[in-house]
Coordinates of C-alpha atoms in Angstrom, one line a residue:
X1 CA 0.0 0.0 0.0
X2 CA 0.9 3.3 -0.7
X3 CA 2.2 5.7 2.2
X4 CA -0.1 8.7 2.9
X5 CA 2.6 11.1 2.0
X6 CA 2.3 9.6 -1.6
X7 CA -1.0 10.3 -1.9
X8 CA -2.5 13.8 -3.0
X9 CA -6.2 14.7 -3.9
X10 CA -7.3 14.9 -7.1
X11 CA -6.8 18.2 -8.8
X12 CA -10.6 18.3 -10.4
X13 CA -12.1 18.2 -6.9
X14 CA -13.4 22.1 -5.2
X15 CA -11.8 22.9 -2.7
X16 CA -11.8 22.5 0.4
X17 CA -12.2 18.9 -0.1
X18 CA -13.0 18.6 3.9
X19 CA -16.6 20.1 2.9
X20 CA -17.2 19.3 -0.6
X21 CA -16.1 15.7 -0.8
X22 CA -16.9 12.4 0.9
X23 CA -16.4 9.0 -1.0
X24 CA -19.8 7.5 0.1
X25 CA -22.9 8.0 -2.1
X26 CA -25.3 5.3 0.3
X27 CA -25.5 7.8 4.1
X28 CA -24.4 4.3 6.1
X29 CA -25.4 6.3 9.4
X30 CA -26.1 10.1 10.4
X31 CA -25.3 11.7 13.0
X32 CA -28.3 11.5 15.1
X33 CA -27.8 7.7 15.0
X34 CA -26.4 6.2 18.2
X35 CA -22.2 5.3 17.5
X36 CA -22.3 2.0 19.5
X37 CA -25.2 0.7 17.9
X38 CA -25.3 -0.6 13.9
X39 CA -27.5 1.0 11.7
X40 CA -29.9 -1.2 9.5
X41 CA -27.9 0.5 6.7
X42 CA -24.4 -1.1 8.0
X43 CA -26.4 -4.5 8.6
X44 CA -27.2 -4.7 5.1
X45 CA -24.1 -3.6 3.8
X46 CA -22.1 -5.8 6.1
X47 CA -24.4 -8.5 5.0
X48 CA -23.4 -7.9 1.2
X49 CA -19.9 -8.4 2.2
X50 CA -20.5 -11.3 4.4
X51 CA -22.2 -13.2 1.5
X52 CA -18.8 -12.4 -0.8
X53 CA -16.7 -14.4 1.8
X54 CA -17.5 -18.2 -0.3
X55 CA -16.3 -17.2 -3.8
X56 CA -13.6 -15.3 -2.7
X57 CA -12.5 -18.0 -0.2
X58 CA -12.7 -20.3 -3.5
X59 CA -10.6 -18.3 -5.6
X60 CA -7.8 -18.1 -2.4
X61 CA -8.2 -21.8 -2.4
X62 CA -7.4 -22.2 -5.9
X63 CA -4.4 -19.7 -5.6
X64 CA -1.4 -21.7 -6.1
X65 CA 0.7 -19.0 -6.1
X66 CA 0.3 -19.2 -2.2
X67 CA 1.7 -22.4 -0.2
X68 CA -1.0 -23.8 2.5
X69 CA -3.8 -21.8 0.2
X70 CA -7.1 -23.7 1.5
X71 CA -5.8 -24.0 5.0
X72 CA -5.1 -19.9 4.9
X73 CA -8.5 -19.6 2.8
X74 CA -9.8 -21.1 5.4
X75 CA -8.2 -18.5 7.7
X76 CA -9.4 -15.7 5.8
X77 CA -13.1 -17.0 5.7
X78 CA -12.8 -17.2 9.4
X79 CA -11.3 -14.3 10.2
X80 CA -13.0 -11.7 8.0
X81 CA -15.9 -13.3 9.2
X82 CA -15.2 -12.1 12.4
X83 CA -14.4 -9.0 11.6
X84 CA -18.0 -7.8 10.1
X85 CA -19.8 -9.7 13.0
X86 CA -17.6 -7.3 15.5
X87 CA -18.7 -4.5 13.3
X88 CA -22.3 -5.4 13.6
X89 CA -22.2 -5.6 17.6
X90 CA -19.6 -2.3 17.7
X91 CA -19.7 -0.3 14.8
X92 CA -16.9 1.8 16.0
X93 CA -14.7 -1.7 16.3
X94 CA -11.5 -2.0 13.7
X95 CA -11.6 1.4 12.4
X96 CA -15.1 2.1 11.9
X97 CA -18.5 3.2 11.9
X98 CA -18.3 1.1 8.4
X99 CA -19.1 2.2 5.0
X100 CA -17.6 0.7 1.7
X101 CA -14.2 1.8 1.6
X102 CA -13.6 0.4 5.4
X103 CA -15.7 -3.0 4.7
X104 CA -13.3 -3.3 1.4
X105 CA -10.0 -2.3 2.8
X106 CA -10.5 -4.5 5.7
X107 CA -11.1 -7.3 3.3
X108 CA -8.1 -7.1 1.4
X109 CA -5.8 -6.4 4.7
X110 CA -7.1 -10.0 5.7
X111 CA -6.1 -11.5 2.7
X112 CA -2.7 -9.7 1.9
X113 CA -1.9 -10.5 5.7
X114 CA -2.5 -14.3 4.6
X115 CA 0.0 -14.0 1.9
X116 CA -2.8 -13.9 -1.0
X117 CA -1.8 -11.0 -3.7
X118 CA -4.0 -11.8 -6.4
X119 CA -6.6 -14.4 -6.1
X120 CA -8.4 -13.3 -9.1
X121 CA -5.2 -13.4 -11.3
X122 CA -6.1 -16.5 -13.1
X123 CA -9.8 -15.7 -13.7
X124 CA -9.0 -12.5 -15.2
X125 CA -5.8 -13.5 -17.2
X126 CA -8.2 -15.7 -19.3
X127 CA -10.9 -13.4 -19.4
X128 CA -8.2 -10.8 -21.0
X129 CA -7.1 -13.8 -23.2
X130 CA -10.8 -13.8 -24.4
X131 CA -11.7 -10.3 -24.7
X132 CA -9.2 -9.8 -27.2
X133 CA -9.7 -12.0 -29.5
X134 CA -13.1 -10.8 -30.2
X135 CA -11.7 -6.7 -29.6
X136 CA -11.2 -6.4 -33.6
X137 CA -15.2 -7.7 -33.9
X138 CA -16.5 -5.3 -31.6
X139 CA -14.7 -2.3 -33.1
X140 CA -15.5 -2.8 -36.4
X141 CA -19.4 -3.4 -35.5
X142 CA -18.9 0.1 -33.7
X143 CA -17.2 1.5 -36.9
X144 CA -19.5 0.2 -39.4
X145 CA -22.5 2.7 -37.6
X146 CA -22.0 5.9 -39.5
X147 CA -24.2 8.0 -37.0
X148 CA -22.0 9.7 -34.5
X149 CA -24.9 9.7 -32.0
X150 CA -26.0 6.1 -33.0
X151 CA -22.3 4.8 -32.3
X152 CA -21.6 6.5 -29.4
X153 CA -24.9 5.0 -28.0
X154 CA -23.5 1.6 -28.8
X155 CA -20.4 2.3 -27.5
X156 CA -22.0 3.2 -24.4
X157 CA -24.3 -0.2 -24.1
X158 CA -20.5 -1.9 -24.9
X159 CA -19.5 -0.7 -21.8
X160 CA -22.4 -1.4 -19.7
X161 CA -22.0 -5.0 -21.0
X162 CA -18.5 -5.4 -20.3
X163 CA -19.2 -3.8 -17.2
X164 CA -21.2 -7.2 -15.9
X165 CA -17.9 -9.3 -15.4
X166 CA -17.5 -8.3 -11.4
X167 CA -16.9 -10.9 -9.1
X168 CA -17.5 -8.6 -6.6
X169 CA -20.8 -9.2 -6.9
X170 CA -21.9 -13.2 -5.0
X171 CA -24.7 -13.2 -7.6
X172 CA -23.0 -12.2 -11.0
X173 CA -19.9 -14.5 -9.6
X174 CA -21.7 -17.4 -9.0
X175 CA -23.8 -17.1 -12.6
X176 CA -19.7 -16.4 -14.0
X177 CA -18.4 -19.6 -12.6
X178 CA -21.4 -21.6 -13.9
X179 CA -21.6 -20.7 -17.7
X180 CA -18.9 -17.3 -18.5
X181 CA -21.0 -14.6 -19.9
X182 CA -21.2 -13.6 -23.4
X183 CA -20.5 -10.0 -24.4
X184 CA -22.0 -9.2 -27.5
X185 CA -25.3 -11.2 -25.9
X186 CA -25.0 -9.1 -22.7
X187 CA -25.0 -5.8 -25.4
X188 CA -28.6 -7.1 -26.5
X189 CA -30.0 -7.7 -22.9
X190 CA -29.8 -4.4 -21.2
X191 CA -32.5 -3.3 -19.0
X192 CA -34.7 -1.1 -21.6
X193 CA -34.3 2.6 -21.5
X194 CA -34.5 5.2 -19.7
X195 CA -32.0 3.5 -17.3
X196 CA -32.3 4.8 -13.1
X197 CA -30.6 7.6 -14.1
X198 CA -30.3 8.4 -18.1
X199 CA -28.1 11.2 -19.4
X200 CA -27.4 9.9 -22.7
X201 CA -29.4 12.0 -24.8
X202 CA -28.2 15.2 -22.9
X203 CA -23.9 13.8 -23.3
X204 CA -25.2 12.9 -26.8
X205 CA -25.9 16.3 -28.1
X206 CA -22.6 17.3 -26.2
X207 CA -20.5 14.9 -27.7
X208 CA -22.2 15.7 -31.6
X209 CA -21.1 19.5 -31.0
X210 CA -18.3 19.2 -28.1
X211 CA -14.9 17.8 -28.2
X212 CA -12.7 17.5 -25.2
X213 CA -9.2 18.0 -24.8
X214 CA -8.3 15.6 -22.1
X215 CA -10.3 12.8 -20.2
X216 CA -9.5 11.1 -17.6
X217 CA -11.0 7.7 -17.0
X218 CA -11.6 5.8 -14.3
X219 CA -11.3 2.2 -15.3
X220 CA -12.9 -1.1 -13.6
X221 CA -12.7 -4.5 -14.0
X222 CA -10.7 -6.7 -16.6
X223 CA -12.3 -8.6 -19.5
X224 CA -14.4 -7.3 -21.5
X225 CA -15.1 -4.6 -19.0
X226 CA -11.9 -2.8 -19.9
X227 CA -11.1 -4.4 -23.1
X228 CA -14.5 -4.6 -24.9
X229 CA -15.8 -1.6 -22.8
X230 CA -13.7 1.2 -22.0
X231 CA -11.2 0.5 -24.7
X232 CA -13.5 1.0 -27.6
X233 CA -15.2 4.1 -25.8
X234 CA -11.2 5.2 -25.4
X235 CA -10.3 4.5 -28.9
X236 CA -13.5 7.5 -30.5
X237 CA -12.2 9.7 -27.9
X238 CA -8.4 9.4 -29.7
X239 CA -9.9 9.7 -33.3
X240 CA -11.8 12.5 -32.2
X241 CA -8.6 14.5 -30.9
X242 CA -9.3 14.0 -27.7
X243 CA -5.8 13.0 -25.2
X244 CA -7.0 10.0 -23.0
X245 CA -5.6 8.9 -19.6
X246 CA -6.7 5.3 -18.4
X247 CA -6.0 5.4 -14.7
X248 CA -5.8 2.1 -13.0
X249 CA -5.2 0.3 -9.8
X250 CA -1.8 -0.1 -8.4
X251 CA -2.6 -3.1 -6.5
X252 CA -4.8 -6.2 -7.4
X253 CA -8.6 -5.9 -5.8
X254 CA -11.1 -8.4 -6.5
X255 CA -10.9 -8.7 -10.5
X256 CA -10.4 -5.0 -11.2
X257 CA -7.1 -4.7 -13.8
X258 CA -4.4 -3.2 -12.7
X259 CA -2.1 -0.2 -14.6
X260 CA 0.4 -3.4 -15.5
X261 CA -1.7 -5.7 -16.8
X262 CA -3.5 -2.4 -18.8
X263 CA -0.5 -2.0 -20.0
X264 CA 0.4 -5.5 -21.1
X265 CA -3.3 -5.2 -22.7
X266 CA -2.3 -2.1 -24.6
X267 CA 0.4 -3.5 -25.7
X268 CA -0.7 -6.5 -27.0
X269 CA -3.9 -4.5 -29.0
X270 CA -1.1 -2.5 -30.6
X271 CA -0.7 -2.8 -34.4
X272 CA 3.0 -2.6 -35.4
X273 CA 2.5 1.3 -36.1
X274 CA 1.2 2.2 -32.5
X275 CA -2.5 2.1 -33.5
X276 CA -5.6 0.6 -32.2
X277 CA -7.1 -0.5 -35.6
X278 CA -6.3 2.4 -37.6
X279 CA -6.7 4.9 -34.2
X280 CA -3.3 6.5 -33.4
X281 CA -2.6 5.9 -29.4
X282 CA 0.0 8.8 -29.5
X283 CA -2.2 10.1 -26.9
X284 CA -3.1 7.5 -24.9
X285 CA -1.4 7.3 -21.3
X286 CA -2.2 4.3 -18.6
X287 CA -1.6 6.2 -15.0
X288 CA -1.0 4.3 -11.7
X289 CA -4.0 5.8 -9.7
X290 CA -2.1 4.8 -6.1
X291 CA -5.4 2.8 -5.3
X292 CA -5.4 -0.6 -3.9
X293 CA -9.4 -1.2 -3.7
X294 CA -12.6 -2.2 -5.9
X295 CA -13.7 1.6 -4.6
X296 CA -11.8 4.5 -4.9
X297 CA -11.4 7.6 -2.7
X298 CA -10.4 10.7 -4.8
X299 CA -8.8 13.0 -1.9
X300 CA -5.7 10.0 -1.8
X301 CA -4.8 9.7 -5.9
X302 CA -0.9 9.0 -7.0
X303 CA 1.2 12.3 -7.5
X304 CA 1.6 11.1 -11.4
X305 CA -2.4 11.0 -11.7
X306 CA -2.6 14.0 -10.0
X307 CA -0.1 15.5 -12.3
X308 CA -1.7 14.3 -15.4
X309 CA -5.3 15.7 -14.7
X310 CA -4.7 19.0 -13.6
X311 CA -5.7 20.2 -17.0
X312 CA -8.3 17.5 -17.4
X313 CA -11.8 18.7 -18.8
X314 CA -13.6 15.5 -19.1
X315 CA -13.7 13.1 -16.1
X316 CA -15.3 9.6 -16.2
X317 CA -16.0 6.9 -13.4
X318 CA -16.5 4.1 -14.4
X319 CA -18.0 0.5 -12.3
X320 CA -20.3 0.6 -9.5
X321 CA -17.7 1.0 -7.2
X322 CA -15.8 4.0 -8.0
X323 CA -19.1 5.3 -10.6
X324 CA -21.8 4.5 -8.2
X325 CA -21.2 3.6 -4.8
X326 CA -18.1 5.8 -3.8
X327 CA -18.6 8.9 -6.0
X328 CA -21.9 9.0 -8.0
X329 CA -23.0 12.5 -6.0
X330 CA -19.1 13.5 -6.8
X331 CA -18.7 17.3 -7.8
X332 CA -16.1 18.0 -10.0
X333 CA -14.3 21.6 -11.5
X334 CA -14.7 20.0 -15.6
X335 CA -17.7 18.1 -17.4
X336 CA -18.0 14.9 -15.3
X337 CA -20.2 10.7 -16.1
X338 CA -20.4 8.4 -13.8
X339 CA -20.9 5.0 -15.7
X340 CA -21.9 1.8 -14.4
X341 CA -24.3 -0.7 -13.8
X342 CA -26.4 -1.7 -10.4
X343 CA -25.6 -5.0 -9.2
X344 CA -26.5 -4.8 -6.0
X345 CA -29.9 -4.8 -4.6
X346 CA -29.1 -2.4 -1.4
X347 CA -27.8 0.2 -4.4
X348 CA -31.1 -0.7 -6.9
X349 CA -33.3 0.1 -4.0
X350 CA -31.6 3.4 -2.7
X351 CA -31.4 4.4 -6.4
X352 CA -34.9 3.5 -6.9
X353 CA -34.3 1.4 -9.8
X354 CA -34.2 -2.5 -11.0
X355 CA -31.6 -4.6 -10.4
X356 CA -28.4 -4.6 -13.1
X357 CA -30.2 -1.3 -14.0
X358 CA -28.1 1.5 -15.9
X359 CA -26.5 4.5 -14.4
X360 CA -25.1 7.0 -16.9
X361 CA -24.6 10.4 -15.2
X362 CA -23.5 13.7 -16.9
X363 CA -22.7 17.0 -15.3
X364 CA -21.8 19.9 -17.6
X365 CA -19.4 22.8 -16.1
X366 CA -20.9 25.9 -17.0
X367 CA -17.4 28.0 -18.0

């Protein structure tokens, strides 16, 4: 983990962050409610996370990077276990009162303590493997649509469809390990629009008349998440002029990809002229974020991300962690979308929305 002298805020957020910035979008608890007692909020919540514990004690099973693994699965089953049952009886135990980033932090602490790394690193190795292979398809399916409003729609569904592969999620890991998921199917089976919260048309008629000189983006999970998603969506920003910065996790959480194995992807999408089919990636940068979790808080970022949004005028979240459940009500000084779908029940309901429901959230900066 990074040390806090590292870590910076990020240069897009008003000032002063104390009072405009919190990296919670679900209020947990408020202050009226009593600190030694759980709120039904943090019950639920802890629940979510308690009902993770079998897959991911599964994958540290299967880790054979890790000497002992099932006896030190085991470990971490029990001991995290523990953990969100203390929180429940003393919500001000092990750091808390909880909300996301403290029930995910603790999480990985158990596990990194254990000697486990990377858990997920053979799940999403193949699942990059796979992605791909079909990348050239879904690019040239997005080319072929000659309405720039029509394509940037479908580029927008790819990411929503890519954005299912999170084994975060006990439901959507549990459907994963039965029978994989298929992108271009998962394109065709959105919920129908208007999604919970539906900017489209709004970014649409931006995007027809607006260009932007640098994004920053937020990136998610591996697969087809980033490689069928966010790399497409990347690739029209590029031919459109625009400079992109992919800024990923330094450290492994759950199947999120990291800023070396984005790079590695990159790398390997490259034509032998630098180009992502015909797109030039002169200005595409991958940035180390400094995060080490499947949320993200934006008042700790890495100096070199820092550094490489300050003139940022587009800024994108994507995933329902860092898009939805840690910065949806996020302000920011440029144009701002949060991207991602619902796959939680506690975040459908306090959305007021279905379940794997659509949240695409623009804010315009009036300059």
């Amino acid at each position: 983990m990074e040390s806090d002298s590292e870590m910076v805020p990020f240069p897009q957020l008003p000032t002063p962050i104390e009072t405009n910035y919190r990296a919670c979008t679900i209020p947990y608890r408020f202050p009226s409610d009593d600190p030694k007692k759980a709120t039904p909020t943090e019950i639920s919540w802890i629940n979510v996370f308690a009902n993770s514990i079998p897959s991911f004690k599964k994958r540290a099973e299967s880790d054979t990077t890790v000497p002992d693994a099932p006896a030190r699965a085991e470990k971490f089953a029990e001991r995290y276990a523990g953990i969100l049952e203390d929180l429940k009886k003393d919500p001000e135990s092990h750091g808390g009162p909880p909300d996301g980033i403290l029930l995910c932090r603790l999480r990985e602490q158990v596990l990194r303590e254990l000697g486990f790394r990377d858990i997920f690193k053979k799940v999403k190795d193949e699942e990059n493997a796979k992605a791909i292979s079909l990348f050239p398809e879904v690019v040239s399916l997005s080319d072929a649509i000659e309405d720039d409003g029509k394509r940037l729609e479908n580029l927008v569904r790819g990411i929503f469809a890519g954005n299912i592969f999170d084994l975060g999620s006990a439901q959507l890991a549990e459907v994963f390990s039965r029978d994989g998921m298929s992108f271009l199917a998962s394109c065709q089976n959105l919920v129908p629009r208007p999604w919970v919260i539906d900017d489209l048309e709004n970014f649409q008629a931006k995007w027809i008349k607006k260009s932007w000189k640098k994004a920053v983006i937020f990136v998610d999970n591996s697969g087809a998440d980033i490689i069928l998603g966010i790399l497409p969506f990347a690739r029209e920003l590029l031919r459109r002029g625009t400079q992109v910065v992919l800024a990923a996790n330094e450290l492994p959480a759950i199947n999120d990809v990291t800023y070396t194995e984005l790079t590695d992807i990159v790398s390997q999408l490259k034509d032998g002229n630098g180009q992502l089919i015909g797109v030039d990636t002169s200005k595409l940068l991958i940035a180390n974020s400094g995060n080490d979790l499947a949320v993200i808080d934006l008042s700790r970022v890495s100096h070199e991300l820092a550094y490489l949004s300050s003139d940022a005028d587009l800024v994108i979240l994507e995933g329902m962690g860092r898009g939805i459940e840690t910065n949806l009500y996020a302000q920011f000084k440029c144009d701002s979308l949060k991207i991602g779908m619902v796959k939680h029940v506690e975040v459908a309901q306090f959305l007021g929305g279905r379940l794997y429901d659509c949240v695409f959230k623009y804010n315009e900066v009036q300059s």
